[in-house]
């Protein structure tokens, strides 16, 4: 907000807030737009054969010796042949959206005299890119222009009384930027859901698709059980998220169906960990279900939420053609702030898709009504949605207005009950200029927006930067340090940099250049906190900023923390842009584990961002009542992607920070960019307090390993 204090300190005490939110995540991405037309341009030399060996299906086969796969096996002596009827088709799944430039048909004697070449993003909706009623048989080379993941030949008239028969069906083109990504819209939300059973009337099937993380479906206590969702139409499914209650499935399948009766398994596991599972997969169907075959407990199966993500799902209603129109477009405002806690808070900052920058009205003459921000879309557009991510200085009453000329305005949305945080508004209007026109402030301060996003069609849009790719499924180890060096060896300088100097946040130690950080010869790195003869506290802090920066994945470390009054060991991550000038907390901070010696039986996981940091950080403790975390090794981990983070201790997931929940209750999500790892063993500080007469030094923080998988 416009009075929020500025700071550059890269670590603060997290608020000990027992928030538990296992709201499922969304798979993040933008939808590729298809552009399919027939053309006669020849294939480029760089175009590759895309179809060979790819999955293929057909409307029929003549017999077991002429399967569909024979047409894409690269063997000119094997063939597919169909039943002797019209129409018939052969379809190949290229595995990803491709730009198609050429199709080669190597016909057997039984060829098609009339047929079409068609493409599809999902295997359901088809676009014709070539058609003929004078097929000549033999080898036909067809130059086409189109885009799609699926390509098929659809035969409508046979040249002989036999079926259609192809020695080879070859598709040429290129893959690249047009590859579709998984949408962020939950296709299962509020759709019809049924189940094999329910535990009671309070846990119906519909509770797993209502978008409410506080309601759940639970089944009878028997195997197998299933939960099924009707998506309404056939969809290309690219991911699901299961947000399990404690009664989860150890073994289950994800299945799809065209009719709700005949099912195809597209994912299967017998080692589910429970908690929140984000699963990348591929399948097509109108119906999708989770089919549990083995329970992890004596109870039934129980899901807080079952979310389904589709190719083309986007972040707005599918198939409306809307895109983000406002990114980096010229912006104006009634005033803007450029001093104190909000230097350079120009209107452009609300349109830059950087969630850590904002526009605010001037602190000298802008804390008045009305106050406004406007964007020039570059050309007339039809508007369908506006997204406002407010700073605490929000509008309780405002309008969304449009204008053809930036002078004459018409209101297309109005409210007197604005709630702040993130507001997603469905609108319907036309104009080149769009503005938020605030008429009543929530406080004595001004108006401030982290984000002012305008969606629709038309305009002159500039595509925003794409999100980094989500982790793979399964994930693979991409970086690690096992700390197996000889006793006294310092950390690998190809992986770690020593942070030398005084600590922050009231810490009392001096971080040395490796004197306090060394291997013990038993497979551990030791970061030792000491009190030197001169009374100075020393310790160690290391980071990967010069060596390894990454976005998303599974991050874990096995650590035995130090544990006495005044000690503050931590395993955490800081946004890499902190090293290039972005101040804390704008860079973002992800505390995977913090421990303070005065609370022996708890560790803490916390997020810090511009709108929630320090004592107001968003996180949760993990407590084993009566225990002492310093007495043994424990594994601390986070699973992080574009829509959520789930924190775990020893494999037990205890806190999920969901992007949608954070944005609607705390403020911007600032974690979709590279971060680096940090290990340190602090002495003193605002949170643990200083050492006292009970403190025992030296104290060792021991790290068995650190691993990152993506």
XYZ file of C-alpha atoms in Angstrom:
710
model
C 0.000 0.000 0.000
C 1.089 3.581 -0.369
C 2.272 3.821 3.226
C 4.056 0.453 3.363
C 7.667 0.690 4.584
C 10.572 0.007 2.270
C 13.190 -2.550 3.217
C 16.130 -4.410 1.773
C 16.532 -7.072 4.417
C 16.486 -10.520 2.850
C 15.168 -12.470 5.833
C 12.593 -11.754 8.475
C 10.904 -13.667 11.265
C 7.908 -15.576 9.928
C 4.579 -15.275 11.636
C 3.721 -18.526 13.357
C 0.339 -18.946 11.737
C -1.211 -22.443 11.692
C -2.783 -21.939 8.288
C -3.481 -25.210 6.499
C -4.706 -24.869 2.954
C -4.614 -27.949 0.745
C -6.322 -26.164 -2.112
C -5.366 -27.908 -5.346
C -3.225 -26.209 -7.888
C -3.584 -25.396 -11.462
C -1.212 -26.258 -14.148
C 0.076 -23.040 -15.521
C 0.328 -21.974 -19.180
C -1.063 -20.104 -22.206
C -3.049 -21.802 -24.977
C -1.562 -21.978 -28.465
C -3.827 -20.500 -31.124
C -4.334 -22.686 -34.161
C -4.211 -21.250 -37.637
C -5.153 -23.813 -40.235
C -5.537 -23.143 -43.939
C -4.865 -25.054 -47.131
C -1.930 -23.888 -49.182
C 0.435 -25.003 -51.871
C 3.794 -23.783 -50.580
C 6.487 -26.452 -50.658
C 7.913 -27.868 -47.454
C 11.005 -26.188 -46.084
C 14.211 -28.145 -46.148
C 14.382 -28.061 -42.347
C 11.008 -29.740 -41.943
C 11.241 -33.165 -40.340
C 9.303 -36.404 -40.577
C 7.140 -36.170 -37.465
C 4.831 -39.163 -37.737
C 7.157 -42.150 -37.834
C 6.722 -44.398 -34.817
C 4.104 -42.169 -33.222
C 0.844 -43.507 -31.692
C -1.725 -44.159 -34.387
C -5.363 -45.259 -34.468
C -7.841 -46.030 -37.219
C -11.570 -46.319 -37.750
C -11.085 -50.009 -38.582
C -8.550 -52.600 -39.710
C -9.048 -55.319 -42.296
C -7.333 -57.919 -40.136
C -4.623 -58.361 -37.497
C -1.938 -58.364 -40.175
C -2.728 -54.799 -41.326
C -2.769 -52.705 -38.161
C -2.816 -48.899 -38.084
C 0.742 -48.836 -36.717
C 2.057 -50.381 -39.969
C 1.427 -47.084 -41.785
C 3.900 -45.144 -39.596
C 6.585 -47.785 -38.965
C 8.910 -46.652 -41.757
C 8.630 -50.058 -43.439
C 7.319 -49.842 -47.000
C 6.553 -53.553 -46.917
C 3.923 -53.333 -44.164
C 0.578 -51.597 -44.496
C -2.639 -50.546 -42.837
C -5.885 -51.509 -44.524
C -9.425 -50.718 -43.430
C -12.789 -52.381 -43.670
C -14.485 -52.133 -47.076
C -16.818 -49.240 -46.295
C -16.960 -45.445 -46.411
C -15.874 -43.347 -44.594
C -12.662 -44.600 -42.953
C -9.799 -42.759 -41.295
C -6.258 -43.140 -39.996
C -5.034 -40.763 -37.266
C -1.545 -40.113 -35.881
C -0.743 -38.372 -32.590
C 2.422 -36.290 -33.054
C 2.761 -35.867 -29.290
C 2.764 -32.067 -29.439
C 1.364 -29.338 -31.623
C 3.318 -29.011 -34.850
C 3.280 -26.779 -37.899
C 2.426 -29.140 -40.755
C 3.936 -28.499 -44.195
C 3.676 -31.769 -46.094
C 1.852 -35.110 -46.067
C 3.009 -38.079 -48.159
C 0.583 -40.932 -48.886
C 2.116 -44.162 -50.190
C -0.977 -46.056 -51.320
C -1.386 -49.746 -51.912
C -3.692 -50.645 -54.860
C -6.754 -50.007 -52.689
C -6.511 -46.222 -52.506
C -8.846 -43.333 -51.806
C -10.206 -41.352 -54.719
C -11.780 -38.815 -52.356
C -10.319 -37.893 -48.997
C -9.340 -35.076 -46.684
C -6.215 -34.298 -44.646
C -7.326 -32.890 -41.298
C -5.623 -31.536 -38.176
C -6.789 -31.197 -34.597
C -5.465 -29.858 -31.268
C -7.299 -32.509 -29.255
C -8.275 -35.402 -31.519
C -11.897 -34.305 -31.439
C -12.356 -31.007 -33.291
C -10.995 -31.285 -36.844
C -9.958 -28.720 -39.443
C -9.501 -29.703 -43.075
C -6.217 -28.506 -44.595
C -6.425 -30.466 -47.855
C -9.271 -32.085 -49.798
C -9.615 -33.884 -53.127
C -12.137 -35.930 -55.083
C -9.585 -36.983 -57.717
C -7.019 -38.969 -55.722
C -4.615 -40.702 -58.078
C -3.194 -43.426 -55.827
C 0.459 -44.389 -55.936
C 2.597 -41.947 -53.982
C 0.944 -38.580 -53.425
C 2.945 -35.682 -51.975
C 0.630 -32.997 -50.604
C 1.911 -29.551 -49.646
C -0.298 -28.197 -46.887
C -0.280 -25.494 -44.242
C -1.777 -26.258 -40.866
C -1.151 -26.760 -37.190
C -2.203 -29.425 -34.737
C -1.139 -32.279 -32.533
C -3.262 -34.826 -34.409
C -3.282 -35.380 -38.174
C -5.543 -37.765 -40.041
C -6.546 -38.859 -43.494
C -10.322 -39.094 -43.709
C -11.322 -41.201 -46.703
C -14.798 -40.571 -48.143
C -14.718 -42.551 -51.428
C -12.738 -45.722 -52.271
C -11.311 -46.320 -55.725
C -11.934 -50.093 -55.472
C -14.452 -52.358 -53.779
C -11.857 -53.013 -51.066
C -11.039 -50.752 -48.176
C -8.365 -48.069 -47.888
C -4.762 -49.270 -47.707
C -1.578 -47.288 -47.025
C 1.992 -48.584 -47.032
C 3.056 -45.365 -45.323
C 1.389 -42.205 -43.974
C 4.083 -39.558 -43.487
C 3.576 -36.140 -41.882
C 6.308 -33.488 -42.197
C 6.680 -30.193 -40.374
C 8.211 -28.515 -37.373
C 7.505 -28.376 -33.690
C 8.233 -25.323 -31.618
C 6.457 -22.326 -30.166
C 3.035 -23.520 -31.286
C 3.184 -26.487 -28.925
C 0.093 -26.177 -26.742
C 0.544 -25.954 -23.020
C -1.759 -27.036 -20.300
C -4.429 -24.494 -19.434
C -4.844 -23.079 -15.935
C -8.630 -23.316 -15.837
C -10.126 -26.165 -13.800
C -12.312 -28.003 -16.320
C -13.950 -30.031 -13.532
C -15.090 -27.034 -11.477
C -18.820 -27.336 -10.689
C -19.319 -30.024 -13.319
C -21.515 -33.070 -12.693
C -19.730 -35.500 -10.378
C -20.741 -38.999 -9.317
C -19.068 -41.625 -7.174
C -19.176 -45.332 -6.432
C -20.224 -44.469 -2.866
C -20.238 -41.721 -0.256
C -19.414 -42.016 3.410
C -22.395 -39.873 4.393
C -24.610 -37.030 3.176
C -22.019 -34.477 4.271
C -19.320 -35.789 1.922
C -20.960 -35.958 -1.527
C -19.136 -36.382 -4.828
C -19.911 -32.768 -5.754
C -17.791 -31.506 -2.830
C -14.633 -32.562 -4.683
C -15.368 -30.255 -7.636
C -16.873 -27.222 -5.885
C -13.657 -25.198 -5.603
C -13.941 -25.188 -1.809
C -10.907 -26.644 -0.052
C -12.955 -27.040 3.121
C -15.426 -29.548 1.681
C -14.647 -33.072 0.555
C -15.897 -36.295 -0.962
C -15.299 -39.470 0.992
C -16.229 -43.010 0.070
C -17.209 -46.154 1.874
C -14.326 -48.046 3.501
C -13.834 -50.666 0.797
C -11.845 -51.257 -2.398
C -12.270 -50.313 -5.207
C -13.963 -46.888 -5.210
C -14.151 -44.133 -7.813
C -15.055 -40.497 -8.356
C -16.167 -39.471 -11.860
C -16.613 -36.051 -13.491
C -18.545 -35.247 -16.669
C -16.666 -32.401 -18.387
C -19.653 -31.723 -20.665
C -17.756 -32.162 -23.937
C -14.774 -34.196 -25.090
C -11.565 -32.528 -23.884
C -7.838 -33.006 -24.448
C -6.712 -33.623 -20.871
C -3.155 -32.721 -19.919
C -3.122 -32.785 -16.128
C -4.994 -33.407 -12.898
C -4.487 -32.417 -9.313
C -5.648 -34.520 -6.398
C -5.891 -32.818 -3.032
C -6.225 -35.732 -0.644
C -7.559 -35.697 2.876
C -5.687 -37.957 5.319
C -7.630 -40.938 3.925
C -5.870 -41.140 0.563
C -5.345 -43.771 -2.117
C -2.072 -45.649 -2.079
C -2.897 -47.178 -5.472
C -5.175 -45.660 -8.076
C -5.665 -44.970 -11.766
C -6.739 -41.880 -13.702
C -9.090 -42.962 -16.478
C -10.925 -41.238 -19.333
C -13.991 -42.201 -21.324
C -16.000 -40.907 -24.249
C -19.277 -42.319 -22.931
C -18.884 -42.895 -19.197
C -18.841 -46.673 -19.723
C -15.670 -47.660 -21.561
C -12.549 -46.472 -19.791
C -8.925 -45.927 -20.790
C -6.211 -45.646 -18.139
C -3.896 -42.655 -18.712
C -2.069 -42.706 -15.356
C -1.479 -45.399 -12.770
C 0.422 -45.601 -9.490
C 0.802 -47.973 -6.565
C 2.956 -45.607 -4.490
C 0.893 -42.460 -4.060
C 2.242 -40.194 -1.277
C -1.144 -38.560 -0.592
C -1.310 -34.839 0.252
C -1.419 -32.773 -2.963
C -0.470 -34.545 -6.186
C -0.010 -32.609 -9.418
C 0.112 -35.073 -12.303
C 1.038 -34.396 -15.923
C -0.643 -36.811 -18.314
C -2.266 -37.028 -21.726
C -5.666 -38.299 -22.767
C -8.949 -37.408 -24.395
C -12.469 -37.846 -23.121
C -15.672 -36.276 -21.903
C -15.531 -38.220 -18.642
C -12.598 -38.568 -16.268
C -12.327 -40.459 -13.019
C -9.937 -41.368 -10.261
C -10.261 -45.092 -9.634
C -8.867 -46.163 -6.271
C -7.747 -49.760 -5.857
C -5.896 -49.662 -2.526
C -6.533 -47.391 0.446
C -3.687 -46.025 2.557
C -5.776 -46.197 5.740
C -8.606 -48.247 7.197
C -11.017 -45.538 6.112
C -12.381 -44.863 2.636
C -11.019 -42.545 -0.041
C -11.317 -38.821 0.612
C -10.584 -35.864 -1.696
C -10.815 -32.197 -0.840
C -10.629 -31.376 -4.550
C -10.244 -33.152 -7.890
C -9.088 -30.687 -10.538
C -8.733 -31.384 -14.257
C -6.659 -29.330 -16.697
C -7.031 -29.340 -20.450
C -5.068 -28.261 -23.480
C -6.748 -25.012 -24.456
C -8.157 -24.495 -20.966
C -6.455 -21.133 -20.548
C -7.225 -18.805 -17.672
C -10.503 -17.536 -19.061
C -13.594 -19.322 -20.349
C -12.424 -21.700 -23.098
C -13.176 -21.009 -26.740
C -14.004 -17.307 -26.247
C -10.823 -16.263 -28.052
C -9.836 -13.830 -25.290
C -6.186 -12.938 -24.746
C -4.321 -10.513 -22.508
C -4.542 -7.142 -24.270
C -2.945 -4.774 -21.777
C 0.607 -6.097 -21.345
C 3.124 -3.229 -21.616
C 0.614 -0.921 -23.315
C 0.789 2.849 -22.712
C -0.743 3.794 -19.380
C -1.802 7.010 -17.682
C -3.197 7.783 -14.262
C -4.693 10.574 -12.195
C -1.386 10.702 -10.240
C 1.430 8.381 -9.263
C 3.804 8.026 -6.337
C 7.564 8.415 -6.685
C 8.851 8.737 -3.149
C 9.152 7.123 0.244
C 7.974 3.497 0.253
C 6.859 3.540 -3.386
C 9.548 4.993 -5.609
C 8.779 4.765 -9.321
C 5.239 3.476 -8.838
C 4.133 4.644 -12.260
C 0.975 3.405 -14.017
C 3.133 1.268 -16.326
C 4.038 -0.909 -13.325
C 0.476 -2.258 -13.178
C 0.789 -3.508 -16.772
C 4.275 -5.061 -16.781
C 3.232 -8.556 -15.566
C 5.749 -8.255 -12.760
C 3.691 -9.114 -9.659
C 6.183 -7.348 -7.389
C 5.795 -3.887 -8.935
C 2.772 -1.605 -8.588
C 1.107 1.670 -9.415
C 0.031 3.940 -6.579
C -1.535 7.372 -6.483
C 0.709 10.184 -5.262
C 1.311 10.513 -1.534
C 1.260 14.302 -1.874
C -1.901 14.991 -3.878
C -3.337 11.605 -4.855
C -4.945 10.397 -1.645
C -8.265 11.790 -2.794
C -11.345 10.706 -4.731
C -11.626 10.043 -7.572
C -8.410 8.301 -8.640
C -7.872 6.354 -11.825
C -5.532 4.374 -14.067
C -6.112 3.927 -17.820
C -4.544 1.825 -20.582
C -4.456 2.379 -24.344
C -4.909 -1.035 -26.016
C -3.651 0.309 -29.334
C -6.854 -0.446 -31.250
C -10.512 -1.065 -30.555
C -11.112 -4.278 -28.625
C -14.008 -6.288 -27.298
C -13.465 -6.760 -23.556
C -14.484 -9.880 -21.664
C -12.516 -9.776 -18.415
C -10.576 -7.418 -16.147
C -8.321 -8.635 -13.333
C -7.337 -6.293 -10.508
C -4.694 -7.341 -7.970
C -4.963 -4.683 -5.285
C -2.455 -3.480 -2.770
C -4.067 -2.862 0.653
C -4.850 0.631 -0.656
C -7.844 -0.537 -2.691
C -11.122 0.864 -3.960
C -14.362 -0.015 -2.239
C -16.286 1.742 -5.009
C -15.107 1.933 -8.603
C -16.066 1.525 -12.227
C -14.455 -0.146 -15.215
C -14.891 2.256 -18.108
C -14.182 2.113 -21.853
C -13.618 4.836 -24.399
C -13.006 5.090 -28.156
C -10.813 8.178 -27.789
C -9.601 8.425 -24.175
C -11.949 11.366 -23.558
C -15.528 10.059 -23.619
C -16.083 7.222 -21.172
C -18.817 4.620 -20.686
C -19.082 2.332 -17.660
C -19.231 -1.432 -18.283
C -18.842 -2.467 -14.632
C -19.604 -0.764 -11.341
C -19.422 -1.753 -7.687
C -19.688 -0.151 -4.272
C -18.556 -3.279 -2.428
C -14.993 -3.804 -3.666
C -13.181 -6.315 -1.466
C -9.562 -5.730 -2.446
C -6.927 -8.413 -2.996
C -7.599 -10.115 -6.358
C -10.820 -9.318 -8.178
C -11.653 -11.040 -11.475
C -14.439 -9.180 -13.254
C -16.515 -10.485 -16.140
C -17.280 -7.552 -18.422
C -18.746 -6.915 -21.861
C -17.820 -3.777 -23.739
C -15.907 -2.231 -26.626
C -13.220 0.425 -26.667
C -9.606 1.243 -27.309
C -9.076 2.739 -23.855
C -9.943 1.064 -20.548
C -9.698 2.524 -17.081
C -10.319 1.738 -13.463
C -12.098 4.777 -12.036
C -12.064 4.720 -8.230
C -14.641 6.769 -6.353
C -14.221 5.551 -2.761
C -11.027 4.407 -1.036
C -10.766 1.657 1.543
C -8.668 3.872 3.843
C -7.224 7.338 4.159
C -4.466 6.362 1.724
C -4.705 6.353 -2.062
C -5.311 3.711 -4.728
C -2.710 1.095 -5.606
C -2.696 -1.869 -8.010
C -0.067 -4.548 -8.460
C -1.844 -5.713 -11.611
C -4.389 -4.216 -14.020
C -5.008 -6.899 -16.660
C -7.494 -6.483 -19.503
C -8.625 -9.489 -21.577
C -10.640 -9.707 -24.765
C -10.332 -9.813 -28.519
C -9.034 -7.221 -30.952
C -6.778 -4.443 -29.733
C -3.093 -4.684 -30.578
C -1.810 -7.182 -28.011
C 1.772 -7.984 -27.161
C 2.238 -11.488 -25.834
C 3.627 -11.489 -22.281
C 6.591 -13.704 -21.379
C 5.574 -17.324 -20.944
C 5.876 -18.993 -17.567
C 8.765 -21.413 -17.138
C 7.818 -25.051 -17.793
C 6.395 -26.978 -14.882
C 8.408 -29.916 -13.507
C 8.240 -33.192 -15.381
C 6.245 -36.216 -14.361
C 8.091 -38.166 -13.168
C 10.717 -35.720 -11.967
C 14.432 -36.381 -12.408
C 17.376 -35.288 -10.304
C 18.969 -32.180 -11.843
C 21.325 -30.983 -9.093
C 22.625 -32.317 -5.798
C 25.418 -32.240 -3.269
C 25.945 -35.322 -1.095
C 28.770 -33.769 0.984
C 30.970 -36.874 0.845
C 34.276 -35.017 1.007
C 37.119 -35.732 3.389
C 36.964 -34.340 6.911
C 37.835 -30.637 6.926
C 37.077 -30.174 3.224
C 35.131 -27.033 2.466
C 31.992 -27.062 0.301
C 32.489 -27.516 -3.450
C 33.243 -24.053 -4.858
C 31.670 -25.159 -8.120
C 28.352 -25.466 -6.303
C 28.454 -23.090 -3.342
C 29.553 -19.540 -2.600
C 30.376 -18.385 0.928
C 28.325 -15.423 2.164
C 30.879 -13.449 4.148
C 29.988 -10.668 6.593
C 27.533 -9.685 9.256
C 24.059 -11.177 9.303
C 20.734 -9.367 8.994
C 17.613 -9.140 11.153
C 19.486 -8.406 14.352
C 21.737 -11.464 14.014
C 24.919 -11.363 16.098
C 27.293 -13.605 14.135
C 29.950 -12.870 11.557
C 29.770 -15.284 8.614
C 33.314 -16.413 7.860
C 34.817 -17.375 4.506
C 34.579 -21.117 5.138
C 36.245 -21.385 8.553
C 32.937 -22.512 10.067
C 31.755 -24.603 7.117
C 33.329 -27.983 6.321
C 32.668 -31.673 5.700
C 32.961 -34.042 8.654
C 34.201 -37.056 6.656
C 31.067 -39.004 7.552
C 28.933 -37.756 4.658
C 27.774 -34.490 6.203
C 28.421 -30.792 5.793
C 28.776 -29.065 9.160
C 27.976 -25.373 9.669
C 29.240 -24.589 13.146
C 28.197 -21.608 15.254
C 30.845 -20.582 17.775
C 31.698 -17.970 20.346
C 35.303 -16.977 19.785
C 37.809 -16.068 22.482
C 37.267 -12.379 21.791
C 33.519 -12.781 22.400
C 32.586 -12.567 18.691
C 30.022 -15.056 17.411
C 30.943 -16.701 14.104
C 29.113 -19.083 11.812
C 28.642 -19.988 8.155
C 26.230 -19.212 5.350
C 26.501 -20.610 1.801
C 24.407 -20.191 -1.336
C 24.216 -21.420 -4.946
C 23.582 -18.023 -6.578
C 26.740 -18.093 -8.700
C 26.278 -21.713 -9.726
C 22.709 -22.988 -9.706
C 19.503 -21.000 -10.128
C 16.241 -22.713 -11.010
C 12.473 -22.372 -11.234
C 10.114 -25.078 -9.902
C 10.784 -28.619 -8.808
C 11.144 -30.846 -5.764
C 13.733 -29.487 -3.352
C 14.833 -31.401 -0.287
C 17.604 -31.604 2.267
C 18.289 -34.008 5.125
C 19.401 -31.914 8.082
C 20.107 -32.203 11.774
C 19.528 -28.689 13.072
C 21.385 -26.957 15.861
C 19.280 -26.402 18.939
C 20.029 -24.077 21.825
C 18.734 -20.677 22.873
C 19.669 -18.015 20.335
C 20.358 -20.347 17.383
C 18.468 -20.012 14.082
C 19.379 -22.653 11.448
C 17.617 -22.442 8.096
C 17.304 -24.027 4.649
C 15.743 -21.514 2.279
C 15.637 -19.907 -1.172
C 15.868 -16.322 -2.356
C 14.779 -14.928 -5.722
C 17.800 -14.748 -8.028
C 16.884 -11.202 -9.057
C 17.916 -10.129 -5.551
C 21.517 -10.444 -6.764
C 20.824 -8.111 -9.709
C 19.191 -5.279 -7.821
C 15.626 -6.320 -7.006
C 15.158 -5.545 -3.326
C 13.826 -7.928 -0.718
C 10.950 -8.804 -0.377
C 10.117 -8.035 -4.032
C 12.496 -10.835 -5.005
C 10.456 -13.343 -3.045
C 11.699 -15.685 -0.331
C 10.810 -19.360 0.203
C 11.720 -20.671 3.650
C 11.679 -24.458 3.380
C 12.792 -24.885 6.985
C 13.575 -22.541 9.857
C 14.134 -23.596 13.438
C 14.645 -21.508 16.560
C 16.341 -23.115 19.518
C 13.840 -21.803 22.050
C 11.041 -23.844 20.373
C 12.633 -27.285 20.218
C 9.636 -29.226 18.879
C 8.767 -27.068 15.844
C 10.091 -26.067 12.454
C 8.560 -23.468 10.127
C 7.894 -23.057 6.407
C 7.071 -19.538 5.242
C 6.727 -17.379 2.121
C 7.707 -13.711 1.966
C 6.617 -11.207 -0.711
C 5.980 -7.456 -0.929
C 2.448 -7.747 0.471
C 3.210 -10.335 3.164
C 6.607 -10.563 4.817
C 8.482 -10.541 8.070
C 6.094 -11.222 10.930
C 3.240 -11.282 8.420
C 4.800 -13.953 6.206
C 2.507 -16.674 4.889
C 3.342 -20.042 6.388
C 2.840 -22.721 8.984
C 4.736 -24.516 11.745
C 5.232 -28.264 11.800
C 5.187 -29.455 15.405
C 6.000 -32.816 16.980
C 4.878 -32.083 20.516
C 7.518 -32.836 23.121
C 10.210 -33.657 20.588
C 13.502 -31.926 19.842
C 14.285 -31.469 16.152
C 17.961 -30.974 17.042
C 18.203 -34.552 18.306
C 17.976 -36.276 14.886
C 18.143 -35.849 11.145
C 14.905 -34.924 9.342
C 14.129 -34.421 5.666
C 12.734 -31.008 4.738
C 11.180 -30.523 1.299
C 9.025 -28.375 -0.931
C 7.219 -29.265 -4.162
C 6.980 -26.077 -6.206
C 5.316 -25.326 -9.516
C 3.504 -22.455 -11.226
C 0.428 -22.731 -9.043
C 1.374 -24.025 -5.615
C 3.998 -25.055 -3.097
C 3.569 -27.997 -0.753
C 5.950 -28.234 2.207
C 6.779 -31.529 3.921
C 8.811 -32.912 6.798
C 9.920 -36.538 6.555
C 7.488 -37.069 3.699
C 4.498 -35.661 5.590
C 2.949 -32.771 3.667
C 1.690 -30.264 6.225
C 1.219 -26.970 4.401
C 0.195 -26.038 0.856
C 0.416 -22.468 -0.390
C -1.916 -22.253 -3.384
C -1.369 -19.398 -5.810
C -5.073 -18.649 -6.199
C -5.606 -18.592 -2.431
C -2.548 -16.412 -1.815
C -3.645 -13.888 -4.444
C -7.179 -13.721 -3.078
C -6.214 -13.485 0.604
C -2.666 -12.120 0.915
C -1.370 -10.475 -2.250
C 0.716 -11.170 -5.357
C 2.421 -14.501 -6.009
C 6.048 -13.617 -6.794
C 7.576 -17.081 -7.249
C 7.468 -17.753 -11.012
C 11.138 -16.990 -11.660
C 14.560 -18.423 -10.734
C 15.642 -18.839 -7.109
C 18.840 -20.023 -5.468
C 19.479 -22.167 -2.380
C 20.830 -20.983 0.983
C 21.988 -22.830 4.103
C 22.958 -20.969 7.262
C 23.201 -21.308 11.024
C 22.472 -17.899 12.503
C 23.195 -16.708 16.021
C 20.707 -14.328 17.604
C 18.252 -12.244 15.642
C 14.818 -10.694 15.962
C 13.063 -14.031 16.213
C 15.197 -16.408 18.339
C 16.587 -13.669 20.542
C 20.216 -13.600 21.735
C 22.122 -16.394 23.458
C 21.768 -16.413 27.223
C 23.153 -18.263 30.213
C 21.519 -21.510 29.020
C 23.096 -21.383 25.560
C 25.595 -24.097 24.721
C 28.200 -23.314 22.054
C 29.597 -24.412 19.685
C 26.544 -25.790 17.895
C 26.592 -27.835 14.692
C 24.046 -27.777 11.905
C 24.661 -30.997 9.936
C 23.482 -31.440 6.328
C 23.515 -34.947 4.844
C 22.511 -33.854 1.320
C 20.669 -31.269 -0.759
C 18.811 -32.402 -3.927
C 16.709 -30.747 -6.616
C 14.525 -32.660 -9.082
C 12.514 -31.343 -12.022
